[in-house]
Short mmCIF file of C-alpha atoms and ligand atoms in Angstrom, two decimals:
data_model
loop_
_atom_site.label_atom_id
_atom_site.label_comp_id
_atom_site.label_asym_id
_atom_site.label_seq_id
_atom_site.Cartn_x
_atom_site.Cartn_y
_atom_site.Cartn_z
CA UNK A 542 2.10 15.78 25.47
CA UNK A 543 1.68 16.93 29.06
CA UNK A 544 -1.82 18.26 28.42
CA UNK A 545 -2.74 14.85 27.01
CA UNK A 546 -1.21 13.06 29.99
CA UNK A 547 1.44 11.41 27.87
CA UNK A 548 4.98 10.37 28.66
CA UNK A 549 7.85 9.13 26.61
CA UNK A 550 7.11 5.62 25.34
CA UNK A 551 3.32 6.06 25.44
CA UNK A 552 1.30 5.38 22.32
CA UNK A 553 -1.03 7.62 20.38
CA UNK A 554 -3.48 6.67 17.64
CA UNK A 555 -4.27 9.21 14.94
CA UNK A 556 -7.14 8.82 12.50
CA UNK A 557 -7.04 11.78 10.18
CA UNK A 558 -7.57 12.69 6.55
CA UNK A 559 -4.68 14.31 4.65
CA UNK A 560 -4.44 17.49 6.72
CA UNK A 561 -1.18 19.34 7.50
CA UNK A 562 -1.59 18.55 11.19
CA UNK A 563 -0.87 14.91 10.38
CA UNK A 564 2.73 15.82 9.46
CA UNK A 565 3.02 18.11 12.46
CA UNK A 566 1.84 15.38 14.84
CA UNK A 567 4.24 12.83 13.37
CA UNK A 568 7.21 15.07 14.04
CA UNK A 569 5.87 16.20 17.42
CA UNK A 570 5.58 12.60 18.60
CA UNK A 571 9.06 11.75 17.36
CA UNK A 572 10.47 14.68 19.28
CA UNK A 573 8.59 13.79 22.45
CA UNK A 574 9.45 10.08 22.21
CA UNK A 575 5.80 9.13 21.80
CA UNK A 576 4.89 6.23 19.56
CA UNK A 577 2.62 7.25 16.70
CA UNK A 578 -0.01 4.86 15.31
CA UNK A 579 -1.67 6.15 12.14
CA UNK A 580 -4.99 4.66 11.08
CA UNK A 581 -7.11 5.30 8.01
CA UNK A 582 -10.29 7.34 8.32
CA UNK A 583 -12.16 4.40 6.76
CA UNK A 584 -11.90 2.49 10.04
CA UNK A 585 -15.21 1.54 11.62
CA UNK A 586 -15.97 1.83 15.34
CA UNK A 587 -15.20 -1.87 15.70
CA UNK A 588 -11.80 -1.48 14.01
CA UNK A 589 -10.99 1.50 16.20
CA UNK A 590 -11.91 -0.43 19.32
CA UNK A 591 -9.71 -3.36 18.29
CA UNK A 592 -6.76 -1.04 17.60
CA UNK A 593 -7.15 0.83 20.87
CA UNK A 594 -7.22 -2.38 22.87
CA UNK A 595 -4.39 -4.09 21.00
CA UNK A 596 -2.09 -1.07 21.10
CA UNK A 597 -3.06 0.14 24.60
CA UNK A 598 -2.90 3.65 23.16
CA UNK A 599 -3.38 6.35 25.80
CA UNK A 600 -4.55 9.07 23.46
CA UNK A 601 -6.55 9.24 20.24
CA UNK A 602 -6.42 12.06 17.74
CA UNK A 603 -9.11 12.56 15.13
CA UNK A 604 -11.45 15.17 13.68
CA UNK A 605 -14.93 16.28 14.67
CA UNK A 606 -16.69 14.07 12.11
CA UNK A 607 -14.96 10.89 13.19
CA UNK A 608 -15.14 11.59 16.93
CA UNK A 609 -18.61 9.99 17.48
CA UNK A 610 -17.27 6.62 16.30
CA UNK A 611 -14.55 6.87 18.95
CA UNK A 612 -17.08 7.90 21.59
CA UNK A 613 -19.19 4.85 20.83
CA UNK A 614 -16.36 2.52 21.85
CA UNK A 615 -15.16 4.43 24.92
CA UNK A 616 -16.75 2.10 27.49
CA UNK A 617 -14.50 -0.77 26.37
CA UNK A 618 -11.33 1.29 26.00
CA UNK A 619 -9.84 1.34 29.48
CA UNK A 620 -6.32 2.37 28.34
CA UNK A 621 -7.43 5.61 26.74
CA UNK A 622 -6.69 8.69 28.85
CA UNK A 623 -7.18 11.60 26.51
CA UNK A 624 -8.79 12.54 23.22
CA UNK A 625 -7.78 15.29 20.88
CA UNK A 626 -9.64 17.01 18.04
CA UNK A 627 -7.81 18.43 15.03
CA UNK A 628 -9.47 21.33 13.21
CA UNK A 629 -12.79 22.94 14.06
CA UNK A 630 -15.05 21.57 16.69
CA UNK A 631 -15.32 21.36 20.43
CA UNK A 632 -16.75 18.35 22.15
CA UNK A 633 -17.20 17.42 25.75
CA UNK A 634 -14.23 15.48 27.02
CA UNK A 635 -12.01 16.31 24.03
CA UNK A 636 -9.01 18.61 23.84
CA UNK A 637 -8.45 20.74 20.75
CA UNK A 638 -5.08 20.83 19.03
CA UNK A 639 -5.34 24.48 18.06
CA UNK A 640 -6.00 25.54 21.64
CA UNK A 641 -3.14 23.38 22.94
CA UNK A 642 -0.76 24.89 20.40
CA UNK A 643 -1.81 28.41 21.31
CA UNK A 644 -1.13 27.69 24.96
CA UNK A 645 2.16 25.79 24.38
CA UNK A 646 5.43 27.32 25.48
CA UNK A 647 7.98 28.15 22.80
CA UNK A 648 10.89 26.36 24.41
CA UNK A 649 10.78 22.66 24.04
CA UNK A 650 13.41 20.03 24.57
CA UNK A 651 13.56 17.19 22.10
CA UNK A 652 13.97 13.92 24.01
CA UNK A 653 17.21 12.00 23.43
CA UNK A 654 15.64 8.94 21.91
CA UNK A 655 17.75 5.85 21.32
CA UNK A 656 17.96 4.28 17.91
CA UNK A 657 16.09 1.18 19.05
CA UNK A 658 13.26 3.06 20.74
CA UNK A 659 9.92 2.46 19.03
CA UNK A 660 8.73 5.35 16.92
CA UNK A 661 5.83 4.17 14.79
CA UNK A 662 3.40 1.29 14.80
CA UNK A 663 1.44 0.16 11.78
CA UNK A 664 -1.38 -2.29 11.82
CA UNK A 665 -0.76 -4.56 8.90
CA UNK A 666 -3.75 -6.42 7.60
CA UNK A 667 -2.70 -9.76 6.26
CA UNK A 668 -5.12 -11.85 4.28
CA UNK A 669 -5.84 -13.89 7.39
CA UNK A 670 -6.46 -13.14 11.05
CA UNK A 671 -6.69 -9.79 12.79
CA UNK A 672 -4.35 -6.99 11.77
CA UNK A 673 -0.96 -7.26 13.44
CA UNK A 674 1.19 -4.48 14.82
CA UNK A 675 4.48 -3.92 13.07
CA UNK A 676 6.73 -1.77 15.24
CA UNK A 677 9.37 0.50 13.72
CA UNK A 678 12.16 2.06 15.70
CA UNK A 679 13.78 5.47 15.23
CA UNK A 680 16.66 3.89 13.35
CA UNK A 681 14.65 1.57 11.13
CA UNK A 682 12.38 4.18 9.65
CA UNK A 683 14.48 7.29 9.58
CA UNK A 684 17.64 6.27 7.79
CA UNK A 685 15.93 3.32 6.14
CA UNK A 686 14.30 5.64 3.66
CA UNK A 687 17.47 7.26 2.43
CA UNK A 688 17.87 4.82 -0.47
CA UNK A 689 14.12 4.66 -1.06
CA UNK A 690 13.96 8.41 -1.50
CA UNK A 691 17.17 9.02 -3.36
CA UNK A 692 17.29 6.02 -5.68
CA UNK A 693 13.77 4.82 -6.16
CA UNK A 694 11.84 8.07 -5.93
CA UNK A 695 14.76 10.02 -7.39
CA UNK A 696 14.24 12.85 -4.91
CA UNK A 697 16.52 15.87 -4.45
CA UNK A 698 16.01 19.19 -2.61
CA UNK A 699 14.53 20.76 -5.74
CA UNK A 700 11.80 18.15 -6.14
CA UNK A 701 8.12 18.32 -5.31
CA UNK A 702 6.70 14.96 -4.46
CA UNK A 703 3.05 13.96 -4.55
CA UNK A 704 1.87 10.71 -3.13
CA UNK A 705 -1.87 10.14 -3.18
CA UNK A 706 -1.86 7.79 -0.19
CA UNK A 707 -4.29 8.09 2.69
CA UNK A 708 -2.40 9.09 5.87
CA UNK A 709 -3.43 5.86 7.58
CA UNK A 710 -1.38 3.67 5.29
CA UNK A 711 2.23 2.90 5.58
CA UNK A 712 2.65 4.36 2.09
CA UNK A 713 2.04 7.81 3.49
CA UNK A 714 5.01 7.42 5.81
CA UNK A 715 7.11 6.28 2.86
CA UNK A 716 5.98 8.56 0.13
CA UNK A 717 4.77 11.59 1.99
CA UNK A 718 6.94 11.85 5.06
CA UNK A 719 10.26 10.09 5.51
CA UNK A 720 11.60 9.72 2.00
CA UNK A 721 10.99 13.35 0.94
CA UNK A 722 12.09 14.63 4.33
CA UNK A 723 15.40 12.80 4.24
CA UNK A 724 16.01 14.02 0.68
CA UNK A 725 15.04 17.61 1.53
CA UNK A 726 12.17 17.58 -0.97
CA UNK A 727 8.89 19.40 -0.81
CA UNK A 728 5.72 17.36 -0.23
CA UNK A 729 2.54 18.12 -2.16
CA UNK A 730 -0.73 17.20 -0.44
CA UNK A 731 -4.19 17.07 -1.93
CA UNK A 732 -6.99 16.10 0.42
CA UNK A 733 -9.09 14.21 -2.12
CA UNK A 734 -11.93 12.27 -0.59
CA UNK A 735 -12.14 10.08 -3.68
CA UNK A 736 -9.82 9.01 -6.42
CA UNK A 737 -10.89 10.61 -9.71
CA UNK A 738 -8.56 10.32 -12.72
CA UNK A 739 -9.55 13.73 -14.09
CA UNK A 740 -8.73 15.41 -10.76
CA UNK A 741 -5.34 13.71 -10.67
CA UNK A 742 -4.56 14.68 -14.26
CA UNK A 743 -5.59 18.30 -13.72
CA UNK A 744 -3.53 18.52 -10.55
CA UNK A 745 -0.45 17.19 -12.32
CA UNK A 746 -0.87 19.71 -15.10
CA UNK A 747 -1.56 22.69 -12.86
CA UNK A 748 1.07 22.32 -10.11
CA UNK A 749 4.86 21.97 -10.40
CA UNK A 750 4.89 18.37 -9.17
CA UNK A 751 8.10 16.61 -10.27
CA UNK A 752 7.66 13.18 -8.69
CA UNK A 753 4.36 11.33 -8.56
CA UNK A 754 3.45 8.13 -6.74
CA UNK A 755 0.20 6.34 -6.77
CA UNK A 756 -1.16 2.81 -6.61
CA UNK A 757 -1.03 0.54 -9.69
CA UNK A 758 -4.84 0.53 -9.83
CA UNK A 759 -4.79 4.31 -9.91
CA UNK A 760 -2.34 4.28 -12.85
CA UNK A 761 -4.66 1.81 -14.52
CA UNK A 762 -7.60 4.19 -14.07
CA UNK A 763 -5.49 7.06 -15.41
CA UNK A 764 -4.50 5.28 -18.62
CA UNK A 765 -8.08 4.13 -19.13
CA UNK A 766 -9.23 7.71 -18.75
CA UNK A 767 -6.49 8.53 -21.31
CA UNK A 768 -4.27 11.38 -20.19
CA UNK A 769 -2.60 12.01 -23.55
CA UNK A 770 -4.45 15.30 -24.02
CA UNK A 771 -2.99 16.71 -20.77
CA UNK A 772 0.45 18.23 -20.39
CA UNK A 773 2.36 17.58 -17.18
CA UNK A 774 5.00 20.31 -17.53
CA UNK A 775 7.07 19.53 -14.42
CA UNK A 776 6.59 15.80 -13.99
CA UNK A 777 9.82 13.80 -14.36
CA UNK A 778 9.52 10.67 -12.30
CA UNK A 779 6.65 8.26 -11.61
CA UNK A 780 6.66 5.57 -8.99
CA UNK A 781 4.29 2.86 -7.91
CA UNK A 782 4.08 0.03 -5.43
CA UNK A 783 1.81 -1.65 -2.96
CA UNK A 784 0.54 -4.25 -5.39
CA UNK A 785 1.80 -5.50 -8.71
CA UNK A 786 1.61 -3.25 -11.79
CA UNK A 787 0.35 -4.91 -14.97
CA UNK A 788 2.89 -4.42 -17.79
CA UNK A 789 0.10 -3.18 -20.05
CA UNK A 790 -0.43 -0.13 -17.80
CA UNK A 791 3.26 0.73 -17.85
CA UNK A 792 3.35 0.59 -21.66
CA UNK A 793 0.23 2.75 -22.05
CA UNK A 794 1.45 5.36 -19.53
CA UNK A 795 4.65 5.67 -21.53
CA UNK A 796 2.69 6.19 -24.75
CA UNK A 797 0.35 8.75 -23.16
CA UNK A 798 2.89 10.75 -21.14
CA UNK A 799 6.34 9.78 -22.41
CA UNK A 800 7.27 8.74 -18.87
CA UNK A 801 8.21 5.42 -17.32
CA UNK A 802 6.62 4.05 -14.17
CA UNK A 803 9.24 2.89 -11.69
CA UNK A 804 7.80 0.03 -9.74
CA UNK A 805 9.12 -0.84 -6.32
CA UNK A 806 8.43 -3.46 -3.73
CA UNK A 807 8.34 -3.44 0.05
CA UNK A 808 5.99 -4.24 2.88
CA UNK A 809 4.64 -2.47 5.95
CA UNK A 810 7.32 -4.40 7.81
CA UNK A 811 10.17 -3.11 5.65
CA UNK A 812 11.21 -0.13 3.58
CA UNK A 813 11.61 -0.46 -0.20
CA UNK A 814 13.67 -3.54 -0.90
CA UNK A 815 13.42 -3.91 -4.67
CA UNK A 816 12.99 -1.12 -7.17
CA UNK A 817 13.38 0.06 -10.72
CA UNK A 818 15.63 3.04 -10.21
CA UNK A 819 16.21 5.89 -12.61
CA UNK A 820 18.44 5.01 -15.51
CA UNK A 821 17.97 1.30 -15.08
CA UNK A 822 16.58 -0.73 -17.95
CA UNK A 823 12.95 -1.32 -17.06
CA UNK A 824 11.56 -4.75 -17.71
CA UNK A 825 7.77 -4.32 -17.71
CA UNK A 826 6.21 -6.48 -15.03
CA UNK A 827 9.35 -6.77 -12.91
CA UNK A 828 9.88 -5.25 -9.46
CA UNK A 829 13.39 -4.23 -10.44
CA UNK A 830 16.47 -5.22 -8.50
CA UNK A 831 17.37 -5.33 -4.82
CA UNK A 832 17.90 -1.82 -3.51
CA UNK A 833 21.04 -1.18 -1.48
CA UNK A 834 21.74 -2.32 1.21
CA UNK A 835 19.44 -5.33 0.81
CA UNK A 836 20.34 -8.83 -0.12
CA UNK A 837 17.19 -10.27 -1.64
CA UNK A 838 17.08 -13.96 -2.41
CA UNK A 839 14.54 -16.39 -3.67
CA UNK A 840 14.49 -19.49 -1.50
CA UNK A 841 12.74 -22.82 -1.39
CA UNK A 842 9.39 -22.63 -3.09
CA UNK A 843 10.22 -19.29 -4.69
CA UNK A 844 9.78 -17.56 -1.37
CA UNK A 845 11.18 -14.02 -1.38
CA UNK A 846 13.55 -13.49 1.52
CA UNK A 847 15.69 -10.59 2.62
CA UNK A 848 18.79 -10.62 4.74
CA UNK A 849 17.78 -9.14 8.04
CA UNK A 850 19.13 -5.64 8.30
CA UNK A 851 18.86 -2.61 10.51
CA UNK A 852 16.17 -1.01 8.41
CA UNK A 853 13.57 -3.64 9.02
CA UNK A 854 10.58 -3.66 11.26
CA UNK A 855 11.56 -4.59 14.76
CA UNK A 856 8.92 -7.12 15.61
CA UNK A 857 5.29 -7.88 15.44
CA UNK A 858 4.28 -6.41 18.73
CA UNK A 859 3.12 -8.91 21.33
CA UNK A 860 3.22 -11.62 18.73
CA UNK A 861 6.45 -13.56 19.17
CA UNK A 862 5.18 -16.53 17.15
CA UNK A 863 4.51 -14.37 14.13
CA UNK A 864 7.90 -12.68 14.52
CA UNK A 865 9.64 -16.04 14.82
CA UNK A 866 7.75 -17.42 11.84
CA UNK A 867 8.97 -14.59 9.63
CA UNK A 868 12.66 -14.80 10.52
CA UNK A 869 14.99 -17.64 9.45
CA UNK A 870 18.54 -17.16 10.57
CA UNK A 871 19.72 -13.94 9.00
CA UNK A 872 16.75 -13.76 6.68
CA UNK A 873 13.32 -12.26 6.87
CA UNK A 874 10.59 -14.13 4.98
CA UNK A 875 8.31 -11.77 3.13
CA UNK A 876 5.51 -14.29 2.64
CA UNK A 877 5.50 -13.32 -1.03
CA UNK A 878 6.40 -15.51 -3.96
CA UNK A 879 8.71 -14.34 -6.64
CA UNK A 880 11.36 -15.35 -9.13
CA UNK A 881 14.68 -13.74 -9.96
CA UNK A 882 16.14 -13.70 -13.46
CA UNK A 883 19.81 -14.01 -14.40
CA UNK A 884 20.25 -10.22 -14.30
CA UNK A 885 18.91 -10.01 -10.75
CA UNK A 886 15.49 -8.62 -11.62
CA UNK A 887 12.77 -9.84 -9.28
CA UNK A 888 9.35 -10.83 -10.62
CA UNK A 889 6.35 -10.96 -8.36
CA UNK A 890 4.28 -14.14 -8.49
CA UNK A 891 1.81 -13.52 -5.67
CA UNK A 892 1.16 -13.43 -1.98
CA UNK A 893 1.85 -16.91 -0.62
CA UNK A 894 -1.84 -17.09 0.38
CA UNK A 895 -3.02 -16.05 -3.09
CA UNK A 896 -1.18 -18.73 -5.03
CA UNK A 897 -3.55 -21.10 -6.76
CA UNK A 898 -2.64 -24.76 -6.74
CA UNK A 899 -4.58 -26.33 -9.58
CA UNK A 900 -4.02 -30.06 -10.09
CA UNK A 901 -0.42 -29.61 -8.98
CA UNK A 902 0.28 -26.50 -11.05
CA UNK A 903 1.14 -23.45 -8.96
CA UNK A 904 -0.34 -20.34 -10.51
CA UNK A 905 0.16 -16.74 -9.40
CA UNK A 906 -2.98 -14.62 -9.87
CA UNK A 907 -0.98 -11.66 -11.09
CA UNK A 908 0.21 -13.21 -14.36
CA UNK A 909 -3.29 -14.33 -15.25
CA UNK A 910 -4.64 -10.86 -14.47
CA UNK A 911 -1.90 -9.26 -16.55
CA UNK A 912 -2.80 -11.50 -19.48
CA UNK A 913 -6.49 -10.72 -19.21
CA UNK A 914 -6.06 -6.96 -18.88
CA UNK A 915 -4.35 -6.90 -22.28
CA UNK A 916 -7.67 -7.86 -23.86
CA UNK A 917 -9.78 -4.83 -24.89
CA UNK A 918 -12.92 -6.28 -23.27
CA UNK A 919 -11.34 -6.26 -19.81
CA UNK A 920 -11.47 -3.06 -17.82
CA UNK A 921 -10.58 -4.52 -14.42
CA UNK A 922 -9.90 -8.02 -13.17
CA UNK A 923 -9.14 -10.10 -10.10
CA UNK A 924 -8.08 -13.72 -10.18
CA UNK A 925 -8.54 -16.08 -7.24
CA UNK A 926 -8.74 -19.76 -6.51
CA UNK A 927 -12.11 -21.47 -6.61
CA UNK A 928 -12.95 -24.97 -5.38
CA UNK A 929 -13.19 -27.75 -7.93
CA UNK A 930 -14.09 -31.39 -7.24
CA UNK A 931 -11.50 -32.76 -9.68
CA UNK A 932 -8.58 -30.39 -9.47
CA UNK A 933 -8.91 -29.27 -5.88
CA UNK A 934 -8.89 -25.67 -6.99
CA UNK A 935 -9.06 -23.85 -10.29
CA UNK A 936 -8.36 -20.36 -11.56
CA UNK A 937 -11.38 -18.07 -11.47
CA UNK A 938 -11.41 -14.58 -12.98
CA UNK A 939 -13.78 -11.84 -11.86
CA UNK A 940 -13.97 -9.39 -14.74
CA UNK A 941 -15.33 -5.88 -15.07
CA UNK A 942 -16.11 -5.43 -18.77
CA UNK A 943 -15.21 -2.36 -20.78
CA UNK A 944 -18.44 -0.47 -21.69
CA UNK A 945 -18.27 -1.40 -25.37
CA UNK A 946 -18.33 -5.12 -24.53
CA UNK A 947 -21.17 -5.17 -22.03
CA UNK A 948 -23.73 -6.17 -24.65
CA UNK A 949 -21.66 -9.04 -26.10
CA UNK A 950 -22.76 -12.64 -25.75
CA UNK A 951 -21.23 -13.71 -22.41
CA UNK A 952 -20.61 -17.35 -23.43
CA UNK A 953 -18.69 -16.31 -26.53
CA UNK A 954 -16.77 -13.67 -24.64
CA UNK A 955 -15.70 -16.13 -21.94
CA UNK A 956 -14.42 -18.51 -24.58
CA UNK A 957 -12.55 -15.72 -26.33
CA UNK A 958 -10.95 -14.53 -23.09
CA UNK A 959 -9.87 -18.07 -22.21
CA UNK A 960 -8.31 -18.48 -25.65
CA UNK A 961 -6.57 -15.15 -25.24
CA UNK A 962 -4.95 -16.22 -21.96
CA UNK A 963 -3.86 -19.54 -23.45
CA UNK A 964 -2.23 -17.61 -26.26
CA UNK A 965 -0.33 -15.00 -24.25
CA UNK A 966 0.79 -17.14 -21.32
CA UNK A 967 1.25 -20.83 -20.45
CA UNK A 968 -2.09 -22.48 -21.32
CA UNK A 969 -2.52 -24.23 -17.94
CA UNK A 970 -3.06 -20.83 -16.35
CA UNK A 971 -6.22 -19.98 -18.23
CA UNK A 972 -9.30 -19.20 -16.05
CA UNK A 973 -11.59 -22.22 -16.07
CA UNK A 974 -14.23 -20.10 -14.38
CA UNK A 975 -15.14 -16.55 -15.37
CA UNK A 976 -17.68 -14.26 -13.75
CA UNK A 977 -18.58 -10.79 -15.01
CA UNK A 978 -19.11 -8.26 -12.23
CA UNK A 979 -19.94 -4.55 -11.97
CA UNK A 980 -16.94 -3.75 -9.78
CA UNK A 981 -14.29 -5.39 -7.61
CA UNK A 982 -13.88 -5.13 -3.85
CA UNK A 983 -11.02 -2.71 -3.15
CA UNK A 984 -9.31 -1.09 -0.21
CA UNK A 985 -9.34 2.68 0.03
CA UNK A 986 -5.92 2.78 -1.61
CA UNK A 987 -7.33 0.87 -4.56
CA UNK A 988 -5.80 -2.52 -3.81
CA UNK A 989 -7.95 -5.38 -4.98
CA UNK A 990 -9.17 -7.43 -2.02
CA UNK A 991 -8.69 -10.87 -3.51
CA UNK A 992 -9.30 -12.45 -0.11
CA UNK A 993 -12.89 -11.15 -0.11
CA UNK A 994 -13.57 -12.85 -3.46
CA UNK A 995 -11.71 -15.97 -2.46
CA UNK A 996 -13.59 -16.31 0.83
CA UNK A 997 -16.85 -16.03 -1.05
CA UNK A 998 -15.76 -18.72 -3.50
CA UNK A 999 -14.86 -21.03 -0.65
CA UNK A 1000 -18.01 -20.24 1.34
CA UNK A 1001 -16.05 -18.56 4.11
CA UNK A 1002 -17.62 -15.14 3.86
C1 NAG B 2513 -12.86 14.32 9.04
O1 NAG B 2513 -12.29 13.34 8.23
C2 NAG B 2513 -13.21 12.65 7.40
C3 NAG B 2513 -12.48 11.53 6.70
O2 NAG B 2513 -11.50 11.94 5.86
C4 NAG B 2513 -13.85 13.64 6.43
O3 NAG B 2513 -14.78 12.97 5.63
C5 NAG B 2513 -14.49 14.75 7.22
O4 NAG B 2513 -15.00 15.74 6.34
C6 NAG B 2513 -13.52 15.39 8.19
N1 NAG B 2513 -14.20 16.33 9.03
C7 NAG B 2513 -13.80 17.57 9.24
C8 NAG B 2513 -14.61 18.39 10.20
O5 NAG B 2513 -12.81 18.04 8.70
C1 NAG B 2514 1.61 6.35 -2.87
O1 NAG B 2514 0.29 6.08 -2.49
C2 NAG B 2514 -0.32 4.96 -3.05
C3 NAG B 2514 -1.69 4.81 -2.49
O2 NAG B 2514 -2.48 5.89 -2.83
C4 NAG B 2514 0.51 3.72 -2.84
O3 NAG B 2514 -0.07 2.56 -3.37
C5 NAG B 2514 1.87 3.96 -3.40
O4 NAG B 2514 2.65 2.83 -3.24
C6 NAG B 2514 2.47 5.13 -2.71
N1 NAG B 2514 3.82 5.35 -3.16
C7 NAG B 2514 4.84 5.38 -2.36
C8 NAG B 2514 6.14 5.56 -2.98
O5 NAG B 2514 4.75 5.30 -1.16
#
């Protein structure tokens, strides 16, 4: 930290692929009391510039390939003091991690950080506005993952955990750092530039991975690829989260592998707050029950709220209005809509912003998508609201067709799909508009970007 001109409390941004140095730097910053800000390597120069200015980071860490993007925004980044390259490469004005490590002295004192000192900052991209900074303290993230790791991910010291997440996402901190660390488990890392189902399946069959986490969309791609011909000799526990998992995918995964998928729910601002833990009866489509020590309640217009607890994000940095808007008394408002059944299982309805209000009916996109994906013609789907002169807004489905259905008569197919939805769920939810597309806009972790489609529908793109 001295070589980089950093002191306790300073902030550092790291934009790196899944390389071992990412784990090293996380721990190094914790020990030095420096606040770590991971970012995904998909960030553009403009995104990087925004993050550097908003966070006032004094140092940026990246690799040789991504360095030019940082250099292009240097003139506007007056807070930045030092730049560090990980891996090969030497550039003017940049330090190199390997050289710093070689020169570092062996005795090092870990700072005595306080539990409320900030440790990590994540930029959380909501569906509206610029990304906001969620700050986590040493207490909130460390201990907060004890239940996540032990109960949801079912981790013990003899487990090997693989999470496919990019290091820039909060999921990497959950699945690849804190939870396995606290449980004493081994972390498996595969630096895959792209998500390919066959690579995932081969990796699971070749290595002794016991716990596997990936995004719901990734599980969907895996079951579509059909993994029944593979053997996963060590795999015992599968976990997913980050967006809702269609029940259909869960059922197919069970048929193809004999394993359940344990869905959990949390946000960048929290740790896991609801989960299907091992041994619990799984209700396909549900997020499971509140994980100790959380008190999850559904309030008002089915708004999911959690009793404010130690293991929560500390605040949206420099954004007191946003912080105030998300806290009501003892409760934190997630901004998500859900329902809870009589056994305490929580069911996701949608992001508050994604809910479609059609002629007074409130419709969550997820249930319509889940209904559509059950139909053999549908390979992928996103449901959003679309303007309508009579109803205000209506349900619109963007559908990627399965190859065998691409030559079918579109009019007939639309009618059939609408009938199918009316049959499997409450008829008012059926998509009045359907558009067939080649693919859907997705984030690098495979989350469908419904806001992109919705903005286009409403002429806001
Ligand atoms: C740097 O990271 C990017 C993004 O993951 C990757 O495409 C590139 O190959 C990496 N460069 C080096 C030199 O490792
Ligand atoms: C693992 O990574 C994926 C993204 O690749 C993410 O959606 C998922 O929720 C992660 N799992 C955990 C437990 O963090």
